[in-house]
Tab-separated table of C-alpha atoms in Angstrom:
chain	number	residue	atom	x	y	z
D	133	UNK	CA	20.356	-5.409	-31.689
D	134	UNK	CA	21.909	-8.186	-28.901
D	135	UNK	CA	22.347	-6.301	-25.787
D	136	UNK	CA	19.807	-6.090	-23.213
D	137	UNK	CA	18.153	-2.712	-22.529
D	138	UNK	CA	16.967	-2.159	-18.701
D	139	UNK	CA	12.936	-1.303	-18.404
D	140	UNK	CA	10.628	-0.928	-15.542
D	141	UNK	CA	7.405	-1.639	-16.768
D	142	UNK	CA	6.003	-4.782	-19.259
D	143	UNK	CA	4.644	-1.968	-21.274
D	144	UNK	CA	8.012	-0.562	-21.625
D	145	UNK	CA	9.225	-3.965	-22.738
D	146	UNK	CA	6.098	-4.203	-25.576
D	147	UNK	CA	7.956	-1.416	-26.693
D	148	UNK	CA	11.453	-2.611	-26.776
D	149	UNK	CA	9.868	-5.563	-28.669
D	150	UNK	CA	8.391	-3.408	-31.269
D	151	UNK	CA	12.089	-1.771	-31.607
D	152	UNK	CA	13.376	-5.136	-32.220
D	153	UNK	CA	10.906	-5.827	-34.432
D	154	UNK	CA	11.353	-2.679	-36.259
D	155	UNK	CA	13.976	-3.147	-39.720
D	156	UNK	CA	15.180	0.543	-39.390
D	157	UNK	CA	16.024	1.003	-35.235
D	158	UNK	CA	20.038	0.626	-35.096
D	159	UNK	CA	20.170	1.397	-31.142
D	160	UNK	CA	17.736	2.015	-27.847
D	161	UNK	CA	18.867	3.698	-25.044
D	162	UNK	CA	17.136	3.215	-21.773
D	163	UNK	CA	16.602	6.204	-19.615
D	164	UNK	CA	19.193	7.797	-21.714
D	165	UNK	CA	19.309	11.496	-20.958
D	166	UNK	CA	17.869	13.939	-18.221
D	167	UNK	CA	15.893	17.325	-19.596
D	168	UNK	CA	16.026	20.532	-17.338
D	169	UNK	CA	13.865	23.291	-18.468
D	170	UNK	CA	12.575	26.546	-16.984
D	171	UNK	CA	8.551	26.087	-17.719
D	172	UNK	CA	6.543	28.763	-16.112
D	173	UNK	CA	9.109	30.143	-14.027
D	174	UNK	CA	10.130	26.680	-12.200
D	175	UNK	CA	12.933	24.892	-13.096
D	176	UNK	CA	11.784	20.827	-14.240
D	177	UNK	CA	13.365	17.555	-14.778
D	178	UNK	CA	11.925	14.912	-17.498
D	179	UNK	CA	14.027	11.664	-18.626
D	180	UNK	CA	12.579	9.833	-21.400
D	181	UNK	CA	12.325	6.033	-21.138
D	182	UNK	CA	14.012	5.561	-24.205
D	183	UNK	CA	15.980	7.164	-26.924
D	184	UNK	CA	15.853	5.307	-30.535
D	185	UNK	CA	18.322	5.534	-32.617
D	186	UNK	CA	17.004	4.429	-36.758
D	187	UNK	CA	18.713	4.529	-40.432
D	188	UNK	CA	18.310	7.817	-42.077
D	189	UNK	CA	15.998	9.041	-39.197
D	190	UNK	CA	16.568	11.623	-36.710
D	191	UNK	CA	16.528	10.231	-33.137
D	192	UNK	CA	13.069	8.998	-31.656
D	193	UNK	CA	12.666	10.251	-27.811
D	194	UNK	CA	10.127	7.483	-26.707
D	195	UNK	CA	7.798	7.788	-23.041
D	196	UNK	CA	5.747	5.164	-22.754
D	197	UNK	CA	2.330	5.536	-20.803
D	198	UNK	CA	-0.793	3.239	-20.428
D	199	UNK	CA	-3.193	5.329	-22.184
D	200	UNK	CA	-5.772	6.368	-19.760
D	201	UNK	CA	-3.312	8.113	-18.139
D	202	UNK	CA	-2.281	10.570	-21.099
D	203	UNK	CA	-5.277	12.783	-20.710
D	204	UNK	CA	-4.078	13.505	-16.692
D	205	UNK	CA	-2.984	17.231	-16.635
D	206	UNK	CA	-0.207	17.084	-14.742
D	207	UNK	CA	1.365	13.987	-17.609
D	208	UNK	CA	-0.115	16.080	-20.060
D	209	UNK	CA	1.488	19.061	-18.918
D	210	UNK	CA	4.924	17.187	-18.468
D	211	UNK	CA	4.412	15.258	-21.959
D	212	UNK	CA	3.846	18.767	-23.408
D	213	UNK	CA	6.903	20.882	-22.033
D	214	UNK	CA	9.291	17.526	-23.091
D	215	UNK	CA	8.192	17.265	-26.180
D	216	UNK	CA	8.332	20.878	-27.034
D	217	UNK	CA	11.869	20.554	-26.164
D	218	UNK	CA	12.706	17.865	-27.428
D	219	UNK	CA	10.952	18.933	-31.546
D	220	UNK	CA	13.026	22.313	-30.692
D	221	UNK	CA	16.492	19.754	-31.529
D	222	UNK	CA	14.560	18.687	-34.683
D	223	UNK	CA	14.354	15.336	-32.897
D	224	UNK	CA	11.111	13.217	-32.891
D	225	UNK	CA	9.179	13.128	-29.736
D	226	UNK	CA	6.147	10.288	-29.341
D	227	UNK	CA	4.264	8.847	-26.652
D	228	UNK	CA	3.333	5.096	-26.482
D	229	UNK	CA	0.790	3.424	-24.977
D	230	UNK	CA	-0.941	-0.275	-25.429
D	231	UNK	CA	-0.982	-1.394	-28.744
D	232	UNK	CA	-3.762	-3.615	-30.657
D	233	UNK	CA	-4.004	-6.708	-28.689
D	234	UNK	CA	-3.596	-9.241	-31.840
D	235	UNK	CA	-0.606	-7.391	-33.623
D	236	UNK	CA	0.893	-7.410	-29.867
D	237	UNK	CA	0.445	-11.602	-29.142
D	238	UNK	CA	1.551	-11.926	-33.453
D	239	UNK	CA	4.983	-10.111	-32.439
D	240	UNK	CA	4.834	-11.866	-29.199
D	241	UNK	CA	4.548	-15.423	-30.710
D	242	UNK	CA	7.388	-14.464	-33.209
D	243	UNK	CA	9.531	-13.001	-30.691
D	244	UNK	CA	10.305	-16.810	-30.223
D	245	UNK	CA	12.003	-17.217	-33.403
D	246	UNK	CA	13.967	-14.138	-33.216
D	247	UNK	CA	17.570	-15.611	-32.779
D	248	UNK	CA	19.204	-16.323	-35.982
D	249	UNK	CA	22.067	-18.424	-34.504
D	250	UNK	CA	20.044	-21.294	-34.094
D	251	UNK	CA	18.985	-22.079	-37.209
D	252	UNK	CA	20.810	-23.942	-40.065
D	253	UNK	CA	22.175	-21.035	-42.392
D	254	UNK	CA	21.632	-23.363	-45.363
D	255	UNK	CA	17.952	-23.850	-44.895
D	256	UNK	CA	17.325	-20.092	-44.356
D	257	UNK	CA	19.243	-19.670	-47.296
D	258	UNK	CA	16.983	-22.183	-49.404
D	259	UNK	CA	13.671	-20.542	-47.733
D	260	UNK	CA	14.853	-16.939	-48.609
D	261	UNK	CA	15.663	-18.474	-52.681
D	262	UNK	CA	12.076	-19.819	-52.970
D	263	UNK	CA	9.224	-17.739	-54.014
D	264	UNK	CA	6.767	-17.193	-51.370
D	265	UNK	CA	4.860	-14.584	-52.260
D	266	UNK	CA	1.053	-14.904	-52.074
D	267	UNK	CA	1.393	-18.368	-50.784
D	268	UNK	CA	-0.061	-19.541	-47.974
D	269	UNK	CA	1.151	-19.735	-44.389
D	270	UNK	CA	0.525	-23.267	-44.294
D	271	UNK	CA	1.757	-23.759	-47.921
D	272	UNK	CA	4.883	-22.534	-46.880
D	273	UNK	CA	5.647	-25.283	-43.583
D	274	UNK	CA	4.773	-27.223	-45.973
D	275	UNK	CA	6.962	-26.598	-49.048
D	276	UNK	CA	11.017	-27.674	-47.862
D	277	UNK	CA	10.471	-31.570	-47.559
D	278	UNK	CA	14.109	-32.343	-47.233
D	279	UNK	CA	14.115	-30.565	-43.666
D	280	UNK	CA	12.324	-31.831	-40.928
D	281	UNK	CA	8.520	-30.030	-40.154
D	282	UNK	CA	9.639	-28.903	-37.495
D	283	UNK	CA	12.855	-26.679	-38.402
D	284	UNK	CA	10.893	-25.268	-41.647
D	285	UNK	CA	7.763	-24.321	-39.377
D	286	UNK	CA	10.250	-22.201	-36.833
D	287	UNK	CA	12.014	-21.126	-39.775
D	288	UNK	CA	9.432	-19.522	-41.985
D	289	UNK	CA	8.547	-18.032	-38.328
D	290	UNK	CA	12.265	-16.789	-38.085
D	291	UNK	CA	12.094	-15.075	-41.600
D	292	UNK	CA	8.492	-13.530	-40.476
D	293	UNK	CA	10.162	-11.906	-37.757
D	294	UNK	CA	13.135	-11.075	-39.330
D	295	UNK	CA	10.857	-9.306	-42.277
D	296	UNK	CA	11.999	-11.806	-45.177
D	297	UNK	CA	8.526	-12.593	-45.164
D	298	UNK	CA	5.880	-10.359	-44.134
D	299	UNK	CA	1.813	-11.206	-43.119
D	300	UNK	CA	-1.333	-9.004	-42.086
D	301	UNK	CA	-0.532	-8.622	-38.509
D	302	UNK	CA	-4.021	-7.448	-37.492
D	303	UNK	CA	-4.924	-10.992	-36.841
D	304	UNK	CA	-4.173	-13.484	-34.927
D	305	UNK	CA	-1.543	-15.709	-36.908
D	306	UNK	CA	-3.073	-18.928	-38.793
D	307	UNK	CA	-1.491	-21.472	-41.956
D	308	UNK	CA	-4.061	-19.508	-43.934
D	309	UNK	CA	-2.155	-16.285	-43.753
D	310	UNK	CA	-1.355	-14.947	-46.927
D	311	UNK	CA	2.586	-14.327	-46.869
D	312	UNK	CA	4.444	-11.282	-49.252
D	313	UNK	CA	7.778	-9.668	-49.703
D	314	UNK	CA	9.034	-6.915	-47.950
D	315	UNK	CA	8.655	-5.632	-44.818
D	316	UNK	CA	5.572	-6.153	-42.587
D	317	UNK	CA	3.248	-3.312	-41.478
D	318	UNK	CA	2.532	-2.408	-37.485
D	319	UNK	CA	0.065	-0.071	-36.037
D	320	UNK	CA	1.636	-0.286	-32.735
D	321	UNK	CA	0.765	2.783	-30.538
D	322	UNK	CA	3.370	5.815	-30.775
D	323	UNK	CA	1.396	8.952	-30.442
D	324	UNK	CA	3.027	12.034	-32.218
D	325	UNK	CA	0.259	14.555	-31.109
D	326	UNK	CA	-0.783	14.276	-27.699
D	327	UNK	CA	-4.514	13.948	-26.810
D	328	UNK	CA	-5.930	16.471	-24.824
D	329	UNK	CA	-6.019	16.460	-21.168
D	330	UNK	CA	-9.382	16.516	-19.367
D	331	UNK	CA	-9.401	18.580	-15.852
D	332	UNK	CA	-11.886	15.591	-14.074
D	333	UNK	CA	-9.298	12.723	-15.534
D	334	UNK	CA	-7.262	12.418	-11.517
D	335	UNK	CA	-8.272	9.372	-9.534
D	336	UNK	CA	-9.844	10.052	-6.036
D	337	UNK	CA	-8.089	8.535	-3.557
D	338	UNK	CA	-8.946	4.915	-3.363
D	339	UNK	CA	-9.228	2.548	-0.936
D	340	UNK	CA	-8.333	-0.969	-1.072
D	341	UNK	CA	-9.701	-3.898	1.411
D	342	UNK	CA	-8.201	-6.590	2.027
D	343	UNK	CA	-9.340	-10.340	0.414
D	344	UNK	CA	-13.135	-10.526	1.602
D	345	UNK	CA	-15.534	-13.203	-0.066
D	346	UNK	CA	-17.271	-12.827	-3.081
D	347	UNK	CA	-21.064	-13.883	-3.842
D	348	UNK	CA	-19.431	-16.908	-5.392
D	349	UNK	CA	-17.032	-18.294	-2.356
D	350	UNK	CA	-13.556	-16.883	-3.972
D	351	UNK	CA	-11.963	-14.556	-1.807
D	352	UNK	CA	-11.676	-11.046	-3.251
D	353	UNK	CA	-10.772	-7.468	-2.390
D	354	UNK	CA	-12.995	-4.199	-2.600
D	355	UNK	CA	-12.735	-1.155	-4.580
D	356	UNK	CA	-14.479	2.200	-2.680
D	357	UNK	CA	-16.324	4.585	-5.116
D	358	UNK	CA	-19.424	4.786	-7.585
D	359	UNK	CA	-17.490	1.857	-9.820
D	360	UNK	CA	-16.762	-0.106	-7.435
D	361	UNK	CA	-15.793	-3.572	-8.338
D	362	UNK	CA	-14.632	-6.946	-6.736
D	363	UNK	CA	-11.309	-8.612	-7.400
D	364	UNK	CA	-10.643	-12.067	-6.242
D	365	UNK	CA	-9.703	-15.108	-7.888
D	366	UNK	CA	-9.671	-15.176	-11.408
D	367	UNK	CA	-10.807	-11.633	-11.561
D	368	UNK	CA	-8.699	-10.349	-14.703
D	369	UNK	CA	-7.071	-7.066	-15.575
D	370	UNK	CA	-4.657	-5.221	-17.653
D	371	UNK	CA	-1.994	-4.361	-16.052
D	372	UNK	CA	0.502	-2.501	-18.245
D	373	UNK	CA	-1.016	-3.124	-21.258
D	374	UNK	CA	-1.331	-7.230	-20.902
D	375	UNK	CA	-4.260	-9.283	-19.733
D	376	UNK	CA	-3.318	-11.042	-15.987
D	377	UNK	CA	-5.594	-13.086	-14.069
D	378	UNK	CA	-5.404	-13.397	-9.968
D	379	UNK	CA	-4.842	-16.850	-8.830
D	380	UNK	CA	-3.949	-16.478	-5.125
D	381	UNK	CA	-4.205	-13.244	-2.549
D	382	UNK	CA	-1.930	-12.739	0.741
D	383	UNK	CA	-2.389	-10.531	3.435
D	384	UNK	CA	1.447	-9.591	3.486
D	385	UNK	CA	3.030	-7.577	6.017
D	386	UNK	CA	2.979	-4.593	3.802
D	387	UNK	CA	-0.368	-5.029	2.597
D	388	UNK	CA	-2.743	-7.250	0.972
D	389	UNK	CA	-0.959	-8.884	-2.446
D	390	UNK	CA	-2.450	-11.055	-5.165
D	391	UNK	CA	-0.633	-13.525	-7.589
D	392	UNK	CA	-1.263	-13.401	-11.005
D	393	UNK	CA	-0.763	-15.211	-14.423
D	394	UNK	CA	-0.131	-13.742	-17.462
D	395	UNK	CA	-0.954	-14.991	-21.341
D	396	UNK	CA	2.159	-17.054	-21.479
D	397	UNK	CA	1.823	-18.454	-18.227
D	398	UNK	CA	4.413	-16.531	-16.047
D	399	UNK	CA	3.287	-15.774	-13.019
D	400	UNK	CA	4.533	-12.920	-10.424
D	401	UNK	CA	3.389	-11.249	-7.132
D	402	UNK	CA	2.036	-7.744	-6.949
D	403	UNK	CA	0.459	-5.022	-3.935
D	404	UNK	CA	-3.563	-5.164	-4.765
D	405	UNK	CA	-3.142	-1.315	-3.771
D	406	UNK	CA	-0.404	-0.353	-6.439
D	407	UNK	CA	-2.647	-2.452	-8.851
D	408	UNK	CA	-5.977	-0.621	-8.369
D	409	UNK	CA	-4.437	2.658	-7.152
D	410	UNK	CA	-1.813	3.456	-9.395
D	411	UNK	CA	-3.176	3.799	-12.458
D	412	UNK	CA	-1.162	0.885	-14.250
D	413	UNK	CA	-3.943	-1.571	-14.059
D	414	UNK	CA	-7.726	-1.827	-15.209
D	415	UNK	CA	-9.818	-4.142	-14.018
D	416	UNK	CA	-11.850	-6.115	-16.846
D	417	UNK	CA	-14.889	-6.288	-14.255
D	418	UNK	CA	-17.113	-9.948	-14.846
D	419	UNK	CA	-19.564	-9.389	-11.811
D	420	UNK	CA	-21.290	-6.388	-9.751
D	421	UNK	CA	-19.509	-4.274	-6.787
D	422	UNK	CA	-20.252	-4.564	-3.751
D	423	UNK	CA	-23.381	-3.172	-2.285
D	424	UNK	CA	-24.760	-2.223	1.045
D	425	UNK	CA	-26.729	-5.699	1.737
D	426	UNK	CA	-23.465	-7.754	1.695
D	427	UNK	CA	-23.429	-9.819	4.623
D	428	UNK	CA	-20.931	-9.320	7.045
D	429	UNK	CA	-18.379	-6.977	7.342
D	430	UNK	CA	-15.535	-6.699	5.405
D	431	UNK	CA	-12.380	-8.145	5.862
D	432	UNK	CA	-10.346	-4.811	6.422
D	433	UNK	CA	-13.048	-3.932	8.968
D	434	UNK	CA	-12.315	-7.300	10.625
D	435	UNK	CA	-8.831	-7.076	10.988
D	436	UNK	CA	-7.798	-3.662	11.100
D	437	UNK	CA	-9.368	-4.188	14.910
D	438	UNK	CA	-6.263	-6.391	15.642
D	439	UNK	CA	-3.091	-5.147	17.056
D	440	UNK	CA	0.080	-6.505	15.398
D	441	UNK	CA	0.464	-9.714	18.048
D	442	UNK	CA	-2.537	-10.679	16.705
D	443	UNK	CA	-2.245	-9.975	13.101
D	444	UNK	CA	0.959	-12.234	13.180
D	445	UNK	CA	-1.428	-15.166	14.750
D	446	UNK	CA	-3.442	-15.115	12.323
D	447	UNK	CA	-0.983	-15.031	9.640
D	448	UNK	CA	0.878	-18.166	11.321
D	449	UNK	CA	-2.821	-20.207	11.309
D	450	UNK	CA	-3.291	-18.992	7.719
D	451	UNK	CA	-0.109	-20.650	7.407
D	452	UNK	CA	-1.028	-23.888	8.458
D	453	UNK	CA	-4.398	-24.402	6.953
D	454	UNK	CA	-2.765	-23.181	3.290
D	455	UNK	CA	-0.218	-26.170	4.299
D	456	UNK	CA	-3.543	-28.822	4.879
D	457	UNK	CA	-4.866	-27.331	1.803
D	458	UNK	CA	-2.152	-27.059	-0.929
D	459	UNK	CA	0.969	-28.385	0.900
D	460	UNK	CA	2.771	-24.436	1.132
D	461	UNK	CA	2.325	-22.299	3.689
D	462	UNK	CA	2.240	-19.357	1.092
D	463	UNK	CA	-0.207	-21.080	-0.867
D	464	UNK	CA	1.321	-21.461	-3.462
D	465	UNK	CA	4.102	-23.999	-4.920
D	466	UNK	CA	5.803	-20.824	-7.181
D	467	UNK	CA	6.186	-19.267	-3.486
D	468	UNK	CA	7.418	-22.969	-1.660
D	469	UNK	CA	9.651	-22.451	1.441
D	470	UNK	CA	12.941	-24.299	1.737
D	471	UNK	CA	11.976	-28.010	2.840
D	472	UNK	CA	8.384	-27.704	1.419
D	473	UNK	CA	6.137	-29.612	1.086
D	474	UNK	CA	6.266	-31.460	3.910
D	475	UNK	CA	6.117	-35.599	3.230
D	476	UNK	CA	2.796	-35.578	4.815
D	477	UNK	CA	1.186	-32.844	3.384
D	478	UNK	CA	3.015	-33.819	-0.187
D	479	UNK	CA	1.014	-33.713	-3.887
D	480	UNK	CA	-0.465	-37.470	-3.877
D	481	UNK	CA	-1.306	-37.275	-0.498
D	482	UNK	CA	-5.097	-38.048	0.404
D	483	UNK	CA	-6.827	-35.253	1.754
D	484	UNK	CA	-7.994	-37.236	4.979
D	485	UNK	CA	-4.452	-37.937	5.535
D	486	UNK	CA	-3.100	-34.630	5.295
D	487	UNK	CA	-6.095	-33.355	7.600
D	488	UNK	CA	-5.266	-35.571	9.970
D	489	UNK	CA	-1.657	-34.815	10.137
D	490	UNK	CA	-2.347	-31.610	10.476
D	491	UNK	CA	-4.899	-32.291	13.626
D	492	UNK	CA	-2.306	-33.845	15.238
D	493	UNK	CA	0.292	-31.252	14.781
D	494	UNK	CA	-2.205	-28.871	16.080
D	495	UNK	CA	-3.373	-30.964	18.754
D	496	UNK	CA	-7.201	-30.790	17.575
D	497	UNK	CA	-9.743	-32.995	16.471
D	498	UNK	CA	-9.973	-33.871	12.973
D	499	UNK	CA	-13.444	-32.461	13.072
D	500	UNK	CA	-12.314	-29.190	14.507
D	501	UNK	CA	-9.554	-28.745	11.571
D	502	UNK	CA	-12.354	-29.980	8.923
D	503	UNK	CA	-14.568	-26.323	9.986
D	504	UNK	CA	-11.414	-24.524	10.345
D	505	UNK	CA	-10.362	-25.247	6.711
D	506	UNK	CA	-13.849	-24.714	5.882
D	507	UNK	CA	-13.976	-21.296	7.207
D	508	UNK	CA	-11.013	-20.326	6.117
D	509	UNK	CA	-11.567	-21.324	2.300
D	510	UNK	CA	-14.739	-19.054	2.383
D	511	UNK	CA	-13.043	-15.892	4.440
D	512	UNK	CA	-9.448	-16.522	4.004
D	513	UNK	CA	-7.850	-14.494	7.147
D	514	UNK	CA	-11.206	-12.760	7.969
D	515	UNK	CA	-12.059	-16.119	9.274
D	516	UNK	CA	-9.254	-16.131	11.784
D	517	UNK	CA	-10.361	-13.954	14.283
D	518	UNK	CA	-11.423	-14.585	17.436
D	519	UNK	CA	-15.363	-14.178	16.184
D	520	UNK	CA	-16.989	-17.184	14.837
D	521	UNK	CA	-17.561	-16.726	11.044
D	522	UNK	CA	-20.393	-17.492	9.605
D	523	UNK	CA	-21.197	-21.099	8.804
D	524	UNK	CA	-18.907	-22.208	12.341
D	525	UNK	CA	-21.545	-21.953	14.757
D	526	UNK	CA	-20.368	-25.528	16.462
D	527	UNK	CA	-16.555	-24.750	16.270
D	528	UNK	CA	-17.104	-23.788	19.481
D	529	UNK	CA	-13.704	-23.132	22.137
D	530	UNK	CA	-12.122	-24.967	19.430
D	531	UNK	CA	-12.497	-22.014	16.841
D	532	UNK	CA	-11.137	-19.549	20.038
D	533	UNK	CA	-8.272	-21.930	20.197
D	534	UNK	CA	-6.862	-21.698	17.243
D	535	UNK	CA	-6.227	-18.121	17.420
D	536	UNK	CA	-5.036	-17.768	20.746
D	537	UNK	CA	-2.618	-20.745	20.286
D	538	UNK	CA	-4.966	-22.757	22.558
């Protein structure tokens, strides 16, 4: 398969890798069909996330769920009716959800030396001649000296994924991988017989605060409910089926947002709300929830008492102090504005300097910024406001200036 195949989730595209992985898949079709069915005497609509076409098979109607989420009634109930029609056209129905982490970051790494173009035909011609079988990983890089160590490594990588070769997959990869002929074996996740569904498996309704400091200093977010947990930076979770750590959180217009980094060290921008209330993510808690004692109040608390003239204050103070701090007013170079940084607030730039550049801008004393940034490290927005936080008892007017564009 070449073409590209639309998907809307990164646990759609594990699955699109495991069809490309697969020796027998011919064909995927994204979203490919839509099902209308009388069930119970009301007329639904289902559309599969993929259809997979495979030699000698009948076609493979694929919908592709994080797995917490298959014992849920009403996906259940919807899993249930599709599938029954879909088995009634002696088609195969199966549901897939996350599979084993170390067969997923195996297929991952050899993803990389899927394309068969850009390797020397004669060399893949001389590996697939030799006989490999029950040598090493290792023994194999190791066993074309009249190509460079490089081009065998990828290559003996290339036939892995292509199945020339095949390894234990249950593990992550290693030169002291035994290697065979044929093709390789995958758990993956497909799910022919659904699980059942459990009537207590909905999420309440849950609430989501905005970034509010943790018993450490990073800013975080709260979770209401008996298992409740914080997220801030460099909490981790899965979110569709891969590991992601947060590395920066916004208060956005639309809501509070977090930054994250994946394994492979792509990072994108996602609601906190449609991470912790949609059921795509799980947090992978590291410390305890919040609890009653916390001092302060929370950051939602805080600002939800400002009206929108003042929200958009605080947001353009926020701006400047993640300028002082980091040299983008996002804070955060993958989210740099045109023109940034700024010369004097620059990588390389001593922090006195940039402080000071930014006092002067602001028309402050450096002393006065110094508390500002201080606060604002510990509370992020929450700090902001026109109270004092905590730890700025000699800000002073100063503090009162800075929000009211004194």
């Amino acid at each position: 398969m070449r073409s590209h195949v639309i998907y809307e989730s990164r646990l759609e595209l594990t699955r699109l890798m495991y069809a490309d992985f697969a020796r027998d898949v011919t064909a995927v079709f994204a979203q490919p069909f839509l099902v209308t069915a009388e069930i119970d005497g009301k007329l639904r609509n289902y559309v599969p996330d993929f259809l997979i076409l495979r030699d000698g098979m009948v076609p493979l109607v694929v919908d592709v769920k994080p797995r917490h989420l298959l014992t849920r009634p009403k996906i259940a109930f919807s899993l249930g009716w599709a599938r029954s029609v879909v088995e009634s056209c002696d088609w195969e129905f199966q549901a897939w959800c996350e599979p084993p982490e170390e067969e997923l970051a195996n297929l991952r790494f050899l993803a990389g030396y899927r394309r068969d173009w850009l390797f020397a035909a004669e060399m893949l011609e001389e590996m697939r001649s030799r006989n490999l079988h029950r040598a090493t990983l290792g023994e194999a890089f190791r066993s074309f000296p009249s190509w460079p160590d490089a081009l065998v490594r990828a290559g003996v990588l290339h036939l892995l994924w292509k199945q020339d070769l095949s390894t234990e997959l249950d593990e992550i990869l290693s030169e002291r991988h035994l290697l065979r002929q044929g093709p390789a074996t995958v758990v993956g996740a497909g799910m022919n017989t659904l699980p059942e569904p459990i009537a207590d498996s909905e999420p309440a309704d849950t609430e989501v605060a905005l970034p509010q400091p943790t018993v450490d200093g990073h800013e975080g977010g709260r979770m209401s409910g008996e298992d409740a947990v914080r997220v801030g930076v460099g909490t981790r979770f899965q979110y569709d089926g891969e590991v992601v750590t947060v590395e920066e959180m916004f208060a956005a217009a639309a809501g509070n947002e977090v930054l994250v980094k994946d394994g492979r060290g792509r990072r994108f921008r996602l609601s906190l709300r449609e991470v912790l209330a949609s059921g795509r993510a799980r947090v992978i808690a590291d410390r305890p929830g919040p609890s009653s004692d916390d001092p302060g109040e929370t950051a939602s608390m805080i600002l939800s008492q400002l009206d929108d003239g003042e929200l958009e204050k605080v947001r353009e103070r926020a701006a400047h102090l993640n300028e002082v701090i980091c040299g983008f007013r996002s804070g955060s170079p993958e989210l740099a504005a045109s023109g940034e940084p700024r010369p004097q607030y620059a990588p390389g730039t001593s922090k006195m300097t940039r402080y000071q550049a930014k006092a002067d801008e602001l028309g402050v004393s450096l002393r006065t910024l110094t508390r500002w940034v201080a606060a604002f490290q510990l509370e992020r927005e929450a700090a902001l406001t026109c109270d004092r936080p905590e730890g700025a008892a000699d800000a002073g007017g100063a503090w009162g200036g800075l929000i009211h564009g004194g």
